[in-house]
Amino acid sequence: MSGKGAILTGYRLLTGLLEPAAAGLLVWRRRRGKEDPTRLAERRGYPGVRRPDRPLVWLHGASVGETVTLLPLVARLQKRGLTVLVTSGTVTSAKLLAARLPAGVIHQYLPLDVPRYMRRFLDYWQPSLGLICESEIWPNLLIEVRKREVPLVLVNARMSERSFARWYKAPKTSRFLLSCFESCLAQSQGDAERLAQLGAPRVSVAGNLKFDVPAPPADADTLAILDGLTTGRPVWVAASTHPGEEEQVIAAHLGMKPYLPNLLTIIAPRHPQRGVEIEALAEANGIALARRAAGQLPERWAELYIADTVNELGLFYRLSQVAYLGGSLVPMIGGHNPIEPAKLGCALLHGPFVHNNAEIFAAFDQGGGAREVADAQALAGAVHRWLSDPASARQAARAAAQTSGELGGALGRTIQALEPLLMRIALGQRDGAA
């Protein structure tokens, strides 16, 4: 651990001393619905299930977007006969994984980045290989993995310009932490260059795994019911929205209403527990609404449908001609993944704040499948144009689907890059059996 510098030494000491406060933080988060009360011990490193007595590959994604990205990789690893553990850090991601992980794959919550919690987690699960998705760089996690000489790979790795600028100010810290990875498989050439400049070893470009993720599923019976209720209506969805965006979506809806009297606007908040909050906002604007978590359906009288449930975006993308991707009309978030609606026949809209997925949005914009809007007025205008001209919307949707298809292939390149490490595990299994 030599060379890790004063910043990391201080971080290690502070997080160790604040362990009692971390336990209190978990209780506070549980009361706010941000932790699963039945699985709180996992966040302190205690196992929730028994570990199989076989070599284990561990994959980690922070939340919904990252864990969904890992699904094709999980399936490939399981097909090779490997035991697979997936960790994440949010209740929403755990619910989604419960529905979408293949049978036999284990899910656990990742512990908070406290030294003793991480030691407890790693000592129990003893992974033969760790795959960390995108940009989850937790110092105690990396240091404890390094101590155990477990090979660790940063897959679908990204380093935005904003993150690069922050890490660049602490060169010794960034170099040490990135040196904990055996290799980094970057999403793009720009990500690769920034990671290499910060000191990451053996950086290569594998492409973006998100393009290889299957379209999100939808229950056929539910889809038939909702399709019947919305047939003949112009329908659009504002997906993965955040505070400050729903106001703009509602303003856009009100602006279009005189011209599209049968308009149905669907809002699917990034955090479903905000459904009641959005309901109050809509009611204050005199909008007739139905809310999915309350068991309601988008009957003909409803102008707005709040889709405040988990793992149903595939359903609402299939119902919609146009999809606005949230987290992009407000700063800080950086825009959510547009690939899923592109695969399901939606023309795409997004705001100007897409720094977390800048290259993906640029590809869709250039291909004609997506357009940028600056505010509620521009959003209303763009949605209205496409809903009033279905042929134009279909053309944009086809362009989005074509872009998505052209940018696939990262899964194969990632597996190829991991092959030496996977062979090492396979040889260890064989030697153990002998």
Tab-separated table of C-alpha atoms in Angstrom:
chain	number	residue	atom	x	y	z
A	1	MET	CA	0.000	0.000	0.000
A	2	SER	CA	3.037	2.240	-0.203
A	3	GLY	CA	2.476	5.391	-2.220
A	4	LYS	CA	-1.193	5.742	-1.432
A	5	GLY	CA	-0.617	9.188	0.072
A	6	ALA	CA	-1.962	11.237	2.941
A	7	ILE	CA	-5.459	11.578	1.476
A	8	LEU	CA	-6.117	7.837	1.482
A	9	THR	CA	-4.415	7.310	4.826
A	10	GLY	CA	-6.701	9.954	6.299
A	11	TYR	CA	-9.754	8.465	4.582
A	12	ARG	CA	-8.975	5.014	5.963
A	13	LEU	CA	-8.521	6.368	9.472
A	14	LEU	CA	-11.641	8.547	9.355
A	15	THR	CA	-13.969	5.867	7.969
A	16	GLY	CA	-12.710	3.445	10.579
A	17	LEU	CA	-13.321	5.892	13.422
A	18	LEU	CA	-16.763	6.783	12.065
A	19	GLU	CA	-18.024	3.199	11.977
A	20	PRO	CA	-20.607	3.880	14.754
A	21	ALA	CA	-21.852	6.848	12.730
A	22	ALA	CA	-22.128	4.607	9.650
A	23	ALA	CA	-24.432	2.277	11.574
A	24	GLY	CA	-26.548	5.291	12.528
A	25	LEU	CA	-26.609	6.422	8.903
A	26	LEU	CA	-28.050	3.065	7.880
A	27	VAL	CA	-30.842	3.388	10.448
A	28	TRP	CA	-31.618	6.899	9.199
A	29	ARG	CA	-31.679	5.671	5.580
A	30	ARG	CA	-33.935	2.760	6.549
A	31	ARG	CA	-36.471	5.167	8.048
A	32	ARG	CA	-36.465	7.134	4.790
A	33	GLY	CA	-37.100	4.007	2.731
A	34	LYS	CA	-33.599	4.012	1.226
A	35	GLU	CA	-32.536	0.725	2.821
A	36	ASP	CA	-34.192	-2.679	2.990
A	37	PRO	CA	-34.908	-3.237	6.709
A	38	THR	CA	-34.767	-7.015	6.270
A	39	ARG	CA	-31.282	-6.881	4.736
A	40	LEU	CA	-29.609	-4.066	6.633
A	41	ALA	CA	-26.873	-6.386	7.932
A	42	GLU	CA	-25.575	-6.839	4.385
A	43	ARG	CA	-24.647	-3.154	4.352
A	44	ARG	CA	-22.331	-3.919	7.267
A	45	GLY	CA	-20.717	-6.821	5.428
A	46	TYR	CA	-22.684	-9.706	6.937
A	47	PRO	CA	-23.817	-12.309	4.384
A	48	GLY	CA	-27.507	-12.692	3.657
A	49	VAL	CA	-27.203	-16.147	2.086
A	50	ARG	CA	-24.815	-19.093	2.181
A	51	ARG	CA	-21.800	-18.974	-0.114
A	52	PRO	CA	-21.528	-21.943	-2.518
A	53	ASP	CA	-18.343	-23.974	-2.125
A	54	ARG	CA	-16.990	-23.100	-5.583
A	55	PRO	CA	-14.891	-20.338	-7.199
A	56	LEU	CA	-16.983	-17.192	-7.373
A	57	VAL	CA	-16.983	-14.216	-9.733
A	58	TRP	CA	-18.211	-10.997	-8.174
A	59	LEU	CA	-19.764	-8.162	-10.206
A	60	HIS	CA	-20.747	-4.784	-8.777
A	61	GLY	CA	-22.934	-2.004	-10.133
A	62	ALA	CA	-23.954	1.043	-8.138
A	63	SER	CA	-27.642	1.266	-8.979
A	64	VAL	CA	-30.242	0.438	-11.623
A	65	GLY	CA	-28.352	1.602	-14.703
A	66	GLU	CA	-25.107	-0.146	-13.859
A	67	THR	CA	-26.664	-3.405	-12.708
A	68	VAL	CA	-28.828	-3.656	-15.829
A	69	THR	CA	-25.668	-3.098	-17.869
A	70	LEU	CA	-24.097	-6.124	-16.196
A	71	LEU	CA	-26.951	-8.532	-16.997
A	72	PRO	CA	-25.579	-9.877	-20.327
A	73	LEU	CA	-22.164	-10.376	-18.704
A	74	VAL	CA	-23.773	-12.197	-15.776
A	75	ALA	CA	-25.565	-14.551	-18.169
A	76	ARG	CA	-22.361	-15.314	-20.100
A	77	LEU	CA	-20.407	-16.067	-16.914
A	78	GLN	CA	-23.137	-18.304	-15.532
A	79	LYS	CA	-23.257	-20.269	-18.801
A	80	ARG	CA	-19.578	-21.084	-18.265
A	81	GLY	CA	-20.487	-22.830	-15.024
A	82	LEU	CA	-19.239	-20.068	-12.749
A	83	THR	CA	-20.866	-19.057	-9.468
A	84	VAL	CA	-21.865	-15.420	-9.805
A	85	LEU	CA	-22.422	-12.820	-7.079
A	86	VAL	CA	-23.876	-9.415	-8.003
A	87	THR	CA	-23.798	-6.500	-5.568
A	88	SER	CA	-25.494	-3.127	-5.734
A	89	GLY	CA	-26.211	-0.260	-3.382
A	90	THR	CA	-29.867	0.723	-3.775
A	91	VAL	CA	-33.252	-0.748	-2.931
A	92	THR	CA	-34.529	-0.015	-6.449
A	93	SER	CA	-31.679	-1.956	-8.058
A	94	ALA	CA	-32.250	-4.901	-5.699
A	95	LYS	CA	-35.932	-5.066	-6.690
A	96	LEU	CA	-35.070	-4.931	-10.371
A	97	LEU	CA	-32.406	-7.629	-10.028
A	98	ALA	CA	-34.811	-9.861	-8.131
A	99	ALA	CA	-36.959	-9.860	-11.276
A	100	ARG	CA	-34.221	-10.033	-13.908
A	101	LEU	CA	-31.251	-12.013	-12.570
A	102	PRO	CA	-30.992	-15.596	-13.857
A	103	ALA	CA	-31.880	-18.324	-11.357
A	104	GLY	CA	-28.899	-19.281	-9.233
A	105	VAL	CA	-27.192	-15.880	-9.342
A	106	ILE	CA	-26.718	-14.374	-5.877
A	107	HIS	CA	-27.509	-10.749	-5.056
A	108	GLN	CA	-26.174	-8.915	-2.015
A	109	TYR	CA	-26.022	-5.279	-1.033
A	110	LEU	CA	-22.512	-3.844	-1.125
A	111	PRO	CA	-21.364	-2.778	2.356
A	112	LEU	CA	-20.729	0.866	3.140
A	113	ASP	CA	-17.092	1.774	2.495
A	114	VAL	CA	-15.968	1.169	6.077
A	115	PRO	CA	-12.751	-0.890	6.501
A	116	ARG	CA	-14.207	-3.523	8.816
A	117	TYR	CA	-17.383	-3.875	6.733
A	118	MET	CA	-15.357	-4.453	3.565
A	119	ARG	CA	-13.023	-6.934	5.286
A	120	ARG	CA	-16.013	-8.889	6.573
A	121	PHE	CA	-17.614	-8.963	3.107
A	122	LEU	CA	-14.473	-10.071	1.266
A	123	ASP	CA	-13.408	-12.619	3.876
A	124	TYR	CA	-16.754	-14.351	3.562
A	125	TRP	CA	-17.310	-14.255	-0.214
A	126	GLN	CA	-13.652	-14.767	-1.245
A	127	PRO	CA	-14.123	-13.877	-4.921
A	128	SER	CA	-11.725	-15.287	-7.495
A	129	LEU	CA	-12.348	-12.285	-9.742
A	130	GLY	CA	-14.052	-8.917	-9.279
A	131	LEU	CA	-15.690	-6.874	-12.048
A	132	ILE	CA	-16.613	-3.310	-11.132
A	133	CYS	CA	-18.938	-1.453	-13.489
A	134	GLU	CA	-18.311	2.052	-14.833
A	135	SER	CA	-16.821	4.304	-12.131
A	136	GLU	CA	-17.422	2.802	-8.688
A	137	ILE	CA	-14.128	3.696	-7.026
A	138	TRP	CA	-14.478	3.094	-3.280
A	139	PRO	CA	-11.079	3.388	-1.548
A	140	ASN	CA	-11.560	0.838	1.246
A	141	LEU	CA	-13.049	-1.670	-1.161
A	142	LEU	CA	-10.110	-1.343	-3.557
A	143	ILE	CA	-7.490	-1.467	-0.819
A	144	GLU	CA	-8.977	-4.566	0.815
A	145	VAL	CA	-9.281	-6.342	-2.559
A	146	ARG	CA	-5.661	-5.476	-3.310
A	147	LYS	CA	-4.525	-6.923	0.028
A	148	ARG	CA	-6.133	-10.239	-0.917
A	149	GLU	CA	-4.550	-10.214	-4.397
A	150	VAL	CA	-7.928	-10.688	-6.052
A	151	PRO	CA	-7.775	-9.609	-9.726
A	152	LEU	CA	-10.114	-6.672	-10.266
A	153	VAL	CA	-11.255	-5.285	-13.619
A	154	LEU	CA	-13.111	-2.035	-14.297
A	155	VAL	CA	-15.657	-3.015	-16.975
A	156	ASN	CA	-17.698	-0.612	-19.080
A	157	ALA	CA	-15.356	1.930	-17.558
A	158	ARG	CA	-16.072	5.594	-17.932
A	159	MET	CA	-14.416	8.786	-16.756
A	160	SER	CA	-16.356	11.937	-17.604
A	161	GLU	CA	-14.630	15.268	-18.146
A	162	ARG	CA	-16.051	16.505	-14.842
A	163	SER	CA	-14.837	13.477	-12.880
A	164	PHE	CA	-11.456	13.635	-14.596
A	165	ALA	CA	-11.007	17.261	-13.523
A	166	ARG	CA	-11.681	16.303	-9.887
A	167	TRP	CA	-9.406	13.250	-9.868
A	168	TYR	CA	-6.646	15.174	-11.659
A	169	LYS	CA	-6.301	17.422	-8.622
A	170	ALA	CA	-5.188	14.416	-6.518
A	171	PRO	CA	-2.755	12.577	-8.829
A	172	LYS	CA	-1.163	10.333	-6.200
A	173	THR	CA	-4.556	9.212	-4.897
A	174	SER	CA	-6.038	8.570	-8.330
A	175	ARG	CA	-2.939	6.696	-9.531
A	176	PHE	CA	-2.901	4.426	-6.475
A	177	LEU	CA	-6.620	3.629	-6.604
A	178	LEU	CA	-6.632	2.913	-10.336
A	179	SER	CA	-3.534	0.745	-9.929
A	180	CYS	CA	-5.720	-1.621	-7.876
A	181	PHE	CA	-7.328	-2.722	-11.148
A	182	GLU	CA	-5.769	-5.437	-13.248
A	183	SER	CA	-7.129	-3.669	-16.322
A	184	CYS	CA	-9.734	-1.132	-17.413
A	185	LEU	CA	-12.106	-1.836	-20.309
A	186	ALA	CA	-13.325	1.595	-21.371
A	187	GLN	CA	-16.574	2.542	-23.068
A	188	SER	CA	-14.928	4.952	-25.504
A	189	GLN	CA	-11.599	6.313	-26.672
A	190	GLY	CA	-12.153	9.487	-24.636
A	191	ASP	CA	-12.816	7.487	-21.460
A	192	ALA	CA	-9.709	5.390	-22.143
A	193	GLU	CA	-7.477	8.424	-22.588
A	194	ARG	CA	-8.699	10.061	-19.385
A	195	LEU	CA	-8.289	6.846	-17.359
A	196	ALA	CA	-4.781	6.295	-18.732
A	197	GLN	CA	-3.809	9.869	-17.943
A	198	LEU	CA	-4.913	9.334	-14.333
A	199	GLY	CA	-2.706	6.248	-14.057
A	200	ALA	CA	-4.986	3.320	-14.855
A	201	PRO	CA	-3.048	0.251	-16.056
A	202	ARG	CA	-3.700	-1.699	-19.264
A	203	VAL	CA	-6.534	0.443	-20.589
A	204	SER	CA	-8.352	-0.704	-23.731
A	205	VAL	CA	-11.583	0.259	-25.483
A	206	ALA	CA	-14.240	-2.471	-25.384
A	207	GLY	CA	-17.268	-0.310	-26.164
A	208	ASN	CA	-20.412	0.270	-24.164
A	209	LEU	CA	-22.093	-2.824	-22.721
A	210	LYS	CA	-25.390	-0.957	-22.529
A	211	PHE	CA	-25.855	-1.479	-26.265
A	212	ASP	CA	-25.787	-5.261	-25.711
A	213	VAL	CA	-28.398	-5.307	-22.939
A	214	PRO	CA	-31.697	-6.822	-24.159
A	215	ALA	CA	-34.679	-4.497	-24.270
A	216	PRO	CA	-36.417	-4.363	-20.883
A	217	PRO	CA	-39.245	-6.886	-20.581
A	218	ALA	CA	-42.975	-6.251	-20.253
A	219	ASP	CA	-45.703	-8.522	-18.978
A	220	ALA	CA	-47.750	-9.490	-22.045
A	221	ASP	CA	-51.131	-9.450	-20.278
A	222	THR	CA	-50.524	-6.063	-18.670
A	223	LEU	CA	-49.282	-4.648	-21.960
A	224	ALA	CA	-52.451	-5.839	-23.722
A	225	ILE	CA	-54.666	-4.175	-21.104
A	226	LEU	CA	-52.810	-0.850	-21.208
A	227	ASP	CA	-52.540	-0.925	-24.996
A	228	GLY	CA	-56.297	-1.335	-25.187
A	229	LEU	CA	-56.845	1.611	-22.864
A	230	THR	CA	-54.487	3.912	-24.800
A	231	THR	CA	-55.237	2.907	-28.399
A	232	GLY	CA	-55.928	5.963	-30.556
A	233	ARG	CA	-54.342	8.377	-28.100
A	234	PRO	CA	-51.049	10.242	-28.648
A	235	VAL	CA	-48.805	8.882	-25.871
A	236	TRP	CA	-45.357	9.954	-24.707
A	237	VAL	CA	-43.278	9.094	-21.660
A	238	ALA	CA	-40.919	11.161	-19.527
A	239	ALA	CA	-38.671	8.454	-18.105
A	240	SER	CA	-36.373	8.490	-15.074
A	241	THR	CA	-37.292	12.032	-14.098
A	242	HIS	CA	-35.900	13.956	-11.119
A	243	PRO	CA	-37.112	16.864	-8.958
A	244	GLY	CA	-37.267	19.997	-11.060
A	245	GLU	CA	-38.061	18.043	-14.224
A	246	GLU	CA	-41.615	16.969	-13.462
A	247	GLU	CA	-42.601	20.644	-13.312
A	248	GLN	CA	-41.244	21.097	-16.827
A	249	VAL	CA	-42.919	17.939	-18.098
A	250	ILE	CA	-46.251	19.084	-16.650
A	251	ALA	CA	-45.764	22.541	-18.215
A	252	ALA	CA	-45.074	20.858	-21.553
A	253	HIS	CA	-48.220	18.748	-21.162
A	254	LEU	CA	-50.348	21.819	-20.443
A	255	GLY	CA	-48.824	23.602	-23.446
A	256	MET	CA	-49.754	20.731	-25.803
A	257	LYS	CA	-53.188	19.985	-24.358
A	258	PRO	CA	-55.147	22.547	-26.470
A	259	TYR	CA	-53.695	21.028	-29.670
A	260	LEU	CA	-53.780	17.359	-28.617
A	261	PRO	CA	-56.964	16.974	-26.538
A	262	ASN	CA	-56.554	13.187	-26.120
A	263	LEU	CA	-52.907	13.477	-25.070
A	264	LEU	CA	-51.629	11.013	-22.468
A	265	THR	CA	-48.406	11.959	-20.694
A	266	ILE	CA	-46.663	9.253	-18.668
A	267	ILE	CA	-44.168	10.236	-15.976
A	268	ALA	CA	-41.932	7.447	-14.685
A	269	PRO	CA	-39.814	8.963	-11.886
A	270	ARG	CA	-36.289	7.670	-11.356
A	271	HIS	CA	-37.212	7.043	-7.715
A	272	PRO	CA	-40.694	5.491	-7.635
A	273	GLN	CA	-41.340	6.553	-4.028
A	274	ARG	CA	-41.750	10.114	-5.368
A	275	GLY	CA	-45.060	9.190	-6.995
A	276	VAL	CA	-47.192	10.857	-4.321
A	277	GLU	CA	-45.113	14.032	-4.585
A	278	ILE	CA	-45.657	14.169	-8.360
A	279	GLU	CA	-49.365	13.456	-7.869
A	280	ALA	CA	-49.680	16.528	-5.642
A	281	LEU	CA	-47.813	18.628	-8.204
A	282	ALA	CA	-50.137	17.529	-11.010
A	283	GLU	CA	-53.281	18.061	-8.949
A	284	ALA	CA	-52.112	21.591	-8.117
A	285	ASN	CA	-52.086	22.227	-11.875
A	286	GLY	CA	-55.600	20.850	-12.312
A	287	ILE	CA	-54.527	17.747	-14.224
A	288	ALA	CA	-56.637	14.593	-14.094
A	289	LEU	CA	-54.307	11.736	-13.267
A	290	ALA	CA	-53.983	8.098	-12.343
A	291	ARG	CA	-51.128	6.553	-10.373
A	292	ARG	CA	-49.907	3.040	-11.025
A	293	ALA	CA	-48.650	2.299	-7.500
A	294	ALA	CA	-52.179	3.059	-6.258
A	295	GLY	CA	-53.549	0.336	-8.540
A	296	GLN	CA	-55.076	2.781	-11.012
A	297	LEU	CA	-55.129	2.469	-14.813
A	298	PRO	CA	-54.815	5.167	-17.503
A	299	GLU	CA	-58.528	5.377	-18.215
A	300	ARG	CA	-59.761	7.733	-20.927
A	301	TRP	CA	-60.369	10.523	-18.432
A	302	ALA	CA	-56.736	10.529	-17.244
A	303	GLU	CA	-54.417	13.081	-18.855
A	304	LEU	CA	-51.381	12.002	-16.860
A	305	TYR	CA	-50.281	8.562	-15.731
A	306	ILE	CA	-47.680	8.347	-12.959
A	307	ALA	CA	-45.718	5.129	-13.439
A	308	ASP	CA	-44.268	4.896	-9.940
A	309	THR	CA	-43.323	1.210	-9.979
A	310	VAL	CA	-40.092	-0.759	-10.401
A	311	ASN	CA	-39.039	-2.746	-13.472
A	312	GLU	CA	-41.886	-1.620	-15.736
A	313	LEU	CA	-40.204	0.914	-18.015
A	314	GLY	CA	-40.291	-1.668	-20.796
A	315	LEU	CA	-44.067	-1.540	-20.582
A	316	PHE	CA	-44.294	2.242	-20.921
A	317	TYR	CA	-41.715	2.497	-23.696
A	318	ARG	CA	-43.819	0.017	-25.700
A	319	LEU	CA	-46.911	2.198	-25.219
A	320	SER	CA	-45.203	5.453	-26.249
A	321	GLN	CA	-44.245	7.007	-29.553
A	322	VAL	CA	-41.828	9.477	-27.956
A	323	ALA	CA	-39.567	9.161	-24.904
A	324	TYR	CA	-37.922	12.018	-23.025
A	325	LEU	CA	-34.886	10.829	-21.026
A	326	GLY	CA	-34.795	12.333	-17.542
A	327	GLY	CA	-31.874	13.720	-15.607
A	328	SER	CA	-31.070	15.956	-18.576
A	329	LEU	CA	-33.153	19.116	-18.049
A	330	VAL	CA	-31.627	19.618	-14.609
A	331	PRO	CA	-27.882	19.879	-13.917
A	332	MET	CA	-25.839	17.402	-11.843
A	333	ILE	CA	-27.559	14.176	-12.949
A	334	GLY	CA	-26.051	13.981	-16.414
A	335	GLY	CA	-28.789	12.192	-18.381
A	336	HIS	CA	-30.070	8.623	-18.212
A	337	ASN	CA	-29.614	5.756	-20.655
A	338	PRO	CA	-31.465	6.298	-23.990
A	339	ILE	CA	-30.645	2.843	-25.385
A	340	GLU	CA	-33.631	0.996	-23.895
A	341	PRO	CA	-36.324	3.222	-25.470
A	342	ALA	CA	-34.348	3.228	-28.736
A	343	LYS	CA	-34.654	-0.571	-28.852
A	344	LEU	CA	-38.391	-0.356	-28.219
A	345	GLY	CA	-39.452	1.981	-31.017
A	346	CYS	CA	-39.354	5.416	-29.393
A	347	ALA	CA	-38.168	8.662	-30.895
A	348	LEU	CA	-35.875	10.254	-28.305
A	349	LEU	CA	-35.675	13.644	-26.613
A	350	HIS	CA	-33.227	14.899	-24.010
A	351	GLY	CA	-32.132	18.093	-22.329
A	352	PRO	CA	-28.696	19.766	-22.489
A	353	PHE	CA	-27.249	18.145	-19.343
A	354	VAL	CA	-26.094	14.755	-20.627
A	355	HIS	CA	-22.444	14.714	-19.502
A	356	ASN	CA	-22.715	11.210	-17.980
A	357	ASN	CA	-23.714	9.742	-21.360
A	358	ALA	CA	-22.464	12.475	-23.698
A	359	GLU	CA	-21.058	10.214	-26.418
A	360	ILE	CA	-24.163	7.993	-26.467
A	361	PHE	CA	-26.512	10.958	-26.848
A	362	ALA	CA	-24.231	12.488	-29.491
A	363	ALA	CA	-24.453	9.265	-31.525
A	364	PHE	CA	-28.263	9.261	-31.375
A	365	ASP	CA	-28.433	12.978	-32.207
A	366	GLN	CA	-26.148	12.588	-35.210
A	367	GLY	CA	-28.047	9.528	-36.417
A	368	GLY	CA	-31.357	11.397	-36.366
A	369	GLY	CA	-32.954	9.316	-33.614
A	370	ALA	CA	-32.788	11.973	-30.886
A	371	ARG	CA	-33.154	15.718	-30.437
A	372	GLU	CA	-32.032	18.085	-27.715
A	373	VAL	CA	-34.526	20.421	-26.028
A	374	ALA	CA	-33.578	23.296	-23.757
A	375	ASP	CA	-36.670	23.817	-21.603
A	376	ALA	CA	-40.375	23.046	-21.123
A	377	GLN	CA	-41.427	25.112	-24.138
A	378	ALA	CA	-38.947	23.365	-26.447
A	379	LEU	CA	-39.964	19.999	-24.996
A	380	ALA	CA	-43.622	20.708	-25.740
A	381	GLY	CA	-42.787	21.784	-29.287
A	382	ALA	CA	-40.688	18.696	-30.041
A	383	VAL	CA	-43.193	16.235	-28.571
A	384	HIS	CA	-46.086	17.957	-30.356
A	385	ARG	CA	-44.308	17.829	-33.730
A	386	TRP	CA	-43.657	14.110	-33.463
A	387	LEU	CA	-47.053	13.177	-32.054
A	388	SER	CA	-48.768	15.226	-34.782
A	389	ASP	CA	-46.649	13.583	-37.483
A	390	PRO	CA	-46.449	9.832	-36.689
A	391	ALA	CA	-44.501	9.089	-39.880
A	392	SER	CA	-41.742	11.482	-38.804
A	393	ALA	CA	-41.719	9.955	-35.311
A	394	ARG	CA	-41.418	6.449	-36.795
A	395	GLN	CA	-38.514	7.591	-38.960
A	396	ALA	CA	-36.693	8.959	-35.904
A	397	ALA	CA	-37.444	5.768	-33.973
A	398	ARG	CA	-35.983	3.648	-36.797
A	399	ALA	CA	-32.869	5.827	-36.795
A	400	ALA	CA	-32.498	5.401	-33.041
A	401	ALA	CA	-32.843	1.618	-33.329
A	402	GLN	CA	-30.267	1.540	-36.130
A	403	THR	CA	-27.757	3.546	-34.071
A	404	SER	CA	-28.286	1.217	-31.128
A	405	GLY	CA	-27.620	-1.832	-33.318
A	406	GLU	CA	-24.523	-0.372	-34.952
A	407	LEU	CA	-22.864	0.372	-31.602
A	408	GLY	CA	-23.259	-3.132	-30.137
A	409	GLY	CA	-20.532	-5.747	-29.712
A	410	ALA	CA	-18.986	-4.668	-26.407
A	411	LEU	CA	-20.050	-7.886	-24.672
A	412	GLY	CA	-17.948	-10.079	-26.964
A	413	ARG	CA	-14.922	-7.785	-26.657
A	414	THR	CA	-15.282	-7.709	-22.869
A	415	ILE	CA	-15.431	-11.509	-22.585
A	416	GLN	CA	-12.408	-11.782	-24.868
A	417	ALA	CA	-10.439	-9.374	-22.673
A	418	LEU	CA	-11.429	-11.318	-19.543
A	419	GLU	CA	-10.536	-14.700	-21.051
A	420	PRO	CA	-7.076	-15.062	-19.409
A	421	LEU	CA	-8.562	-14.415	-15.956
A	422	LEU	CA	-11.479	-16.771	-16.591
A	423	MET	CA	-9.090	-19.477	-17.765
A	424	ARG	CA	-7.125	-19.051	-14.551
A	425	ILE	CA	-10.310	-19.711	-12.556
A	426	ALA	CA	-11.159	-22.727	-14.716
A	427	LEU	CA	-7.688	-24.194	-14.204
A	428	GLY	CA	-8.002	-23.636	-10.459
A	429	GLN	CA	-11.323	-25.501	-10.459
A	430	ARG	CA	-9.723	-28.400	-12.329
A	431	ASP	CA	-6.738	-28.542	-9.980
A	432	GLY	CA	-9.076	-28.440	-6.977
A	433	ALA	CA	-11.185	-31.278	-8.367
A	434	ALA	CA	-8.038	-33.349	-8.998
